[in-house]
Coordinates of C-alpha atoms and ligand atoms in Angstrom, one line a residue:
M414 CA 123.5 109.5 145.4
K415 CA 124.9 109.0 142.4
K416 CA 122.2 105.8 140.9
I417 CA 119.3 107.3 142.9
V418 CA 119.4 110.5 140.4
P419 CA 118.5 109.3 137.3
A420 CA 116.6 106.5 139.1
M421 CA 114.5 109.2 140.1
A422 CA 114.8 111.0 136.3
S423 CA 113.0 107.2 135.0
L424 CA 110.7 107.6 137.9
R425 CA 109.2 111.2 137.4
S426 CA 108.8 110.1 133.5
L427 CA 106.7 107.2 134.2
V428 CA 104.4 109.2 136.3
K429 CA 104.2 111.9 133.2
L430 CA 103.4 109.0 131.1
T431 CA 101.2 107.1 133.2
N432 CA 98.9 110.4 133.9
S433 CA 99.1 111.1 130.0
V434 CA 97.7 107.7 129.1
A435 CA 95.0 108.0 131.5
I436 CA 94.2 111.9 131.1
S437 CA 93.5 110.6 126.8
T438 CA 91.8 107.2 128.0
R439 CA 89.3 109.2 130.1
T440 CA 89.4 112.0 126.8
M441 CA 88.2 108.8 124.8
A442 CA 85.8 107.4 127.0
S443 CA 83.6 110.8 127.5
H444 CA 83.9 111.3 123.5
P445 CA 80.5 111.4 122.4
L446 CA 80.3 108.9 120.2
A447 CA 83.1 106.7 121.9
G448 CA 82.2 102.7 121.3
L449 CA 80.1 103.5 118.7
L450 CA 82.5 103.8 115.6
G451 CA 84.3 100.8 113.5
K452 CA 87.1 100.5 111.4
L453 CA 87.2 102.8 108.6
N454 CA 86.2 100.8 106.0
H455 CA 86.6 102.8 103.1
V456 CA 87.3 106.7 101.6
A457 CA 84.8 107.7 98.5
I458 CA 86.0 109.5 95.6
A459 CA 83.7 111.2 93.0
T460 CA 85.2 111.2 89.1
P461 CA 84.0 112.3 86.5
D462 CA 85.8 109.3 84.5
L463 CA 85.4 106.1 86.2
K464 CA 87.8 104.1 83.6
K465 CA 90.9 107.0 83.8
S466 CA 90.4 107.1 87.5
S467 CA 90.6 103.1 88.0
D468 CA 93.4 102.8 85.5
F469 CA 95.7 105.1 87.6
Y470 CA 95.1 102.8 90.7
K471 CA 95.8 99.5 88.4
N472 CA 99.1 101.9 87.5
L473 CA 100.0 102.1 90.9
G474 CA 99.9 98.5 91.0
A475 CA 96.5 97.8 93.0
K476 CA 93.5 95.6 92.5
V477 CA 90.1 96.7 91.1
S478 CA 87.9 96.3 90.6
E479 CA 84.9 96.1 87.6
A480 CA 82.7 98.4 88.1
V481 CA 78.9 97.7 89.5
P482 CA 75.7 99.9 89.2
Q483 CA 73.9 100.8 92.1
K484 CA 71.0 101.4 90.8
E485 CA 69.4 102.3 94.5
H486 CA 71.7 104.5 95.2
G487 CA 72.4 106.3 91.6
V488 CA 76.5 105.8 91.3
Y489 CA 78.4 103.0 89.7
T490 CA 81.5 102.1 92.0
V491 CA 84.5 100.2 92.0
F492 CA 86.7 98.7 94.6
V493 CA 90.9 99.7 94.9
E494 CA 91.4 97.3 97.9
L495 CA 94.7 98.6 99.9
P496 CA 96.2 96.6 102.8
N497 CA 94.1 98.1 105.2
S498 CA 91.3 99.5 103.8
K499 CA 89.7 100.6 100.0
I500 CA 88.8 103.2 98.2
E501 CA 85.3 104.0 96.8
L502 CA 85.7 105.5 93.1
L503 CA 81.9 106.5 92.9
H504 CA 80.5 108.1 88.8
P505 CA 76.7 109.2 88.1
F506 CA 74.4 107.1 87.3
G507 CA 70.9 107.3 86.0
E508 CA 69.7 111.4 85.6
K509 CA 69.1 111.9 89.9
S510 CA 72.6 111.0 90.9
P511 CA 72.7 112.2 94.2
I512 CA 76.7 112.8 93.3
Q513 CA 75.8 115.2 90.2
A514 CA 75.5 118.7 92.2
F515 CA 79.0 117.3 94.3
L516 CA 80.8 116.5 90.6
N517 CA 79.1 120.1 88.6
K518 CA 80.8 122.1 92.3
N519 CA 83.7 119.7 91.5
K520 CA 84.6 119.3 88.0
D521 CA 87.7 117.1 88.7
G522 CA 86.1 115.1 90.7
G523 CA 86.8 114.9 94.5
M524 CA 87.1 112.9 98.2
H525 CA 83.0 112.4 98.4
H526 CA 82.8 110.3 101.8
I527 CA 84.1 108.1 104.3
C528 CA 82.3 105.2 105.4
I529 CA 83.2 103.8 108.8
E530 CA 81.9 100.6 110.3
V531 CA 79.1 100.3 113.6
R532 CA 78.1 96.7 115.1
D533 CA 74.4 97.5 114.7
I534 CA 72.8 100.1 112.4
N535 CA 69.7 101.2 114.1
E536 CA 71.7 101.5 117.4
A537 CA 74.1 104.1 115.3
V538 CA 71.3 106.0 113.6
S539 CA 69.7 106.0 116.7
A540 CA 72.5 107.4 118.5
V541 CA 73.6 110.2 116.1
K542 CA 70.0 111.5 116.3
D543 CA 70.1 111.7 119.8
K544 CA 73.1 113.9 119.6
G545 CA 71.3 116.0 116.9
I546 CA 73.1 114.5 113.7
R547 CA 70.7 114.9 110.9
T548 CA 70.7 111.4 108.6
L549 CA 69.7 111.4 105.1
G550 CA 67.1 109.8 105.0
E551 CA 65.0 108.0 107.5
K552 CA 65.8 104.0 107.0
P553 CA 68.9 102.6 106.3
K554 CA 69.6 101.3 102.5
I555 CA 71.7 98.4 101.8
G556 CA 74.8 99.7 100.5
A557 CA 77.5 98.6 98.1
H558 CA 78.5 95.6 100.6
G559 CA 75.2 94.1 101.0
K560 CA 74.8 95.5 104.1
P561 CA 72.0 98.8 106.1
V562 CA 74.2 102.1 105.5
M563 CA 72.9 105.6 107.0
F564 CA 74.9 108.3 105.6
L565 CA 74.8 111.9 107.9
H566 CA 74.8 115.2 106.9
P567 CA 78.6 116.7 106.0
K568 CA 77.1 120.0 107.7
D569 CA 76.7 118.2 111.8
C570 CA 79.7 116.3 110.4
G571 CA 82.3 119.0 110.6
G572 CA 81.8 119.5 106.2
V573 CA 82.6 115.8 105.9
L574 CA 79.6 113.6 104.4
I575 CA 79.8 110.2 106.5
E576 CA 78.0 106.9 105.8
L577 CA 77.9 104.6 108.5
E578 CA 77.8 100.9 107.7
Q579 CA 76.9 97.7 109.5
E580 CA 79.9 95.3 110.2
Ligands
MC0_830 C1 76.7 102.3 97.1 C2 76.6 103.6 98.3 C3 77.8 102.2 99.2 O1 79.2 103.1 99.3 O2 77.5 101.7 99.9 C4 77.4 104.8 98.0 O3 78.4 104.9 98.3 S1 76.5 105.9 97.5 C5 77.2 107.9 97.3 C6 76.5 108.3 96.4 N1 75.1 108.8 97.7 C7 74.9 109.7 98.4 O4 76.1 110.9 98.6 C8 73.9 109.3 99.4 C9 74.2 111.0 100.0 N2 73.9 111.9 99.6 C10 73.0 113.1 99.8 O5 71.8 112.8 99.9 C11 73.4 114.2 99.2 O6 74.3 114.3 97.9 C12 73.9 115.5 99.8 C13 75.1 115.4 100.9 C14 72.8 115.9 100.9 C15 73.9 116.4 99.5 O7 72.7 117.0 98.8 P1 73.0 118.3 97.3 O8 73.8 117.8 96.6 O9 71.3 117.8 96.8 O10 73.1 119.2 97.9 P2 73.9 120.7 97.9 O11 75.1 120.6 97.1 O12 72.8 122.0 98.2 O13 74.2 120.4 99.1 C16 74.6 121.1 100.3 C17 75.5 121.3 101.3 O14 76.2 120.2 101.7 C18 77.2 120.0 100.9 N3 78.0 118.8 100.5 C19 77.5 118.3 99.3 N4 77.8 117.3 99.0 C20 79.1 117.1 100.2 C21 80.4 116.3 100.3 N5 80.3 115.1 99.4 N6 80.7 116.8 101.2 C22 80.9 117.6 102.1 N7 79.6 118.6 101.7 C23 78.6 118.2 100.9 C24 77.6 121.5 100.0 O15 78.9 122.0 99.5 C25 76.5 122.0 100.3 O16 77.4 123.1 100.7 P3 77.2 124.9 101.0 O17 75.9 125.3 101.8 O18 78.0 125.7 102.7 O19 77.5 125.3 99.8

């Protein structure tokens, strides 16, 4: 009898664990964007001083790229490499940069967008549109990594500007 009681207790724990795994699997599978979103490619930070921000990460020992003008996007980009992802530093390029209004509101800069990989940009764009999420622009552009990208309106994404990038 002494041996049966702990065995029943662990059986009950196993049943609870199995049920909770089943519930979380069900929740994920029924999520509207399940299967669409891949890895986090980068987190982008807008900065009023690209050199100061680059030096900040260099000083912490990170590998930091040179600044590259992205004329199509109206920004300079610098990539900071992390073991599992990247930080993209953004600074306005040209008169009509899409990040200028953001920097006017956030004088010290701040987190601007997150970039998530998708298998196929056109399929992803049509899937998000079907869910009523507005895209910023009609067609994907070529992004900082030479791959097609599309931005999604922050007002439809819980207040976060999301960039989708094809893997
Ligand atoms: C090189 C490439 C790459 O990585 O491959 C890039 O990164 S290019 C990175 C730069 N390119 C982009 O960001 C392209 C997509 N962005 C855009 O089209 C624009 O920046 C918008 C996101 C539509 C914002 O446009 P704009 O600044 O003219 O409008 P706005 O100031 O009136 O903003 C409208 C509302 O959105 C909010 N809002 C603006 N920017 C936001 C952001 N980054 N995150 C969250 N919310 C944001 C504002 O606070 C405002 O809310 P309230 O009305 O409540 O105040």
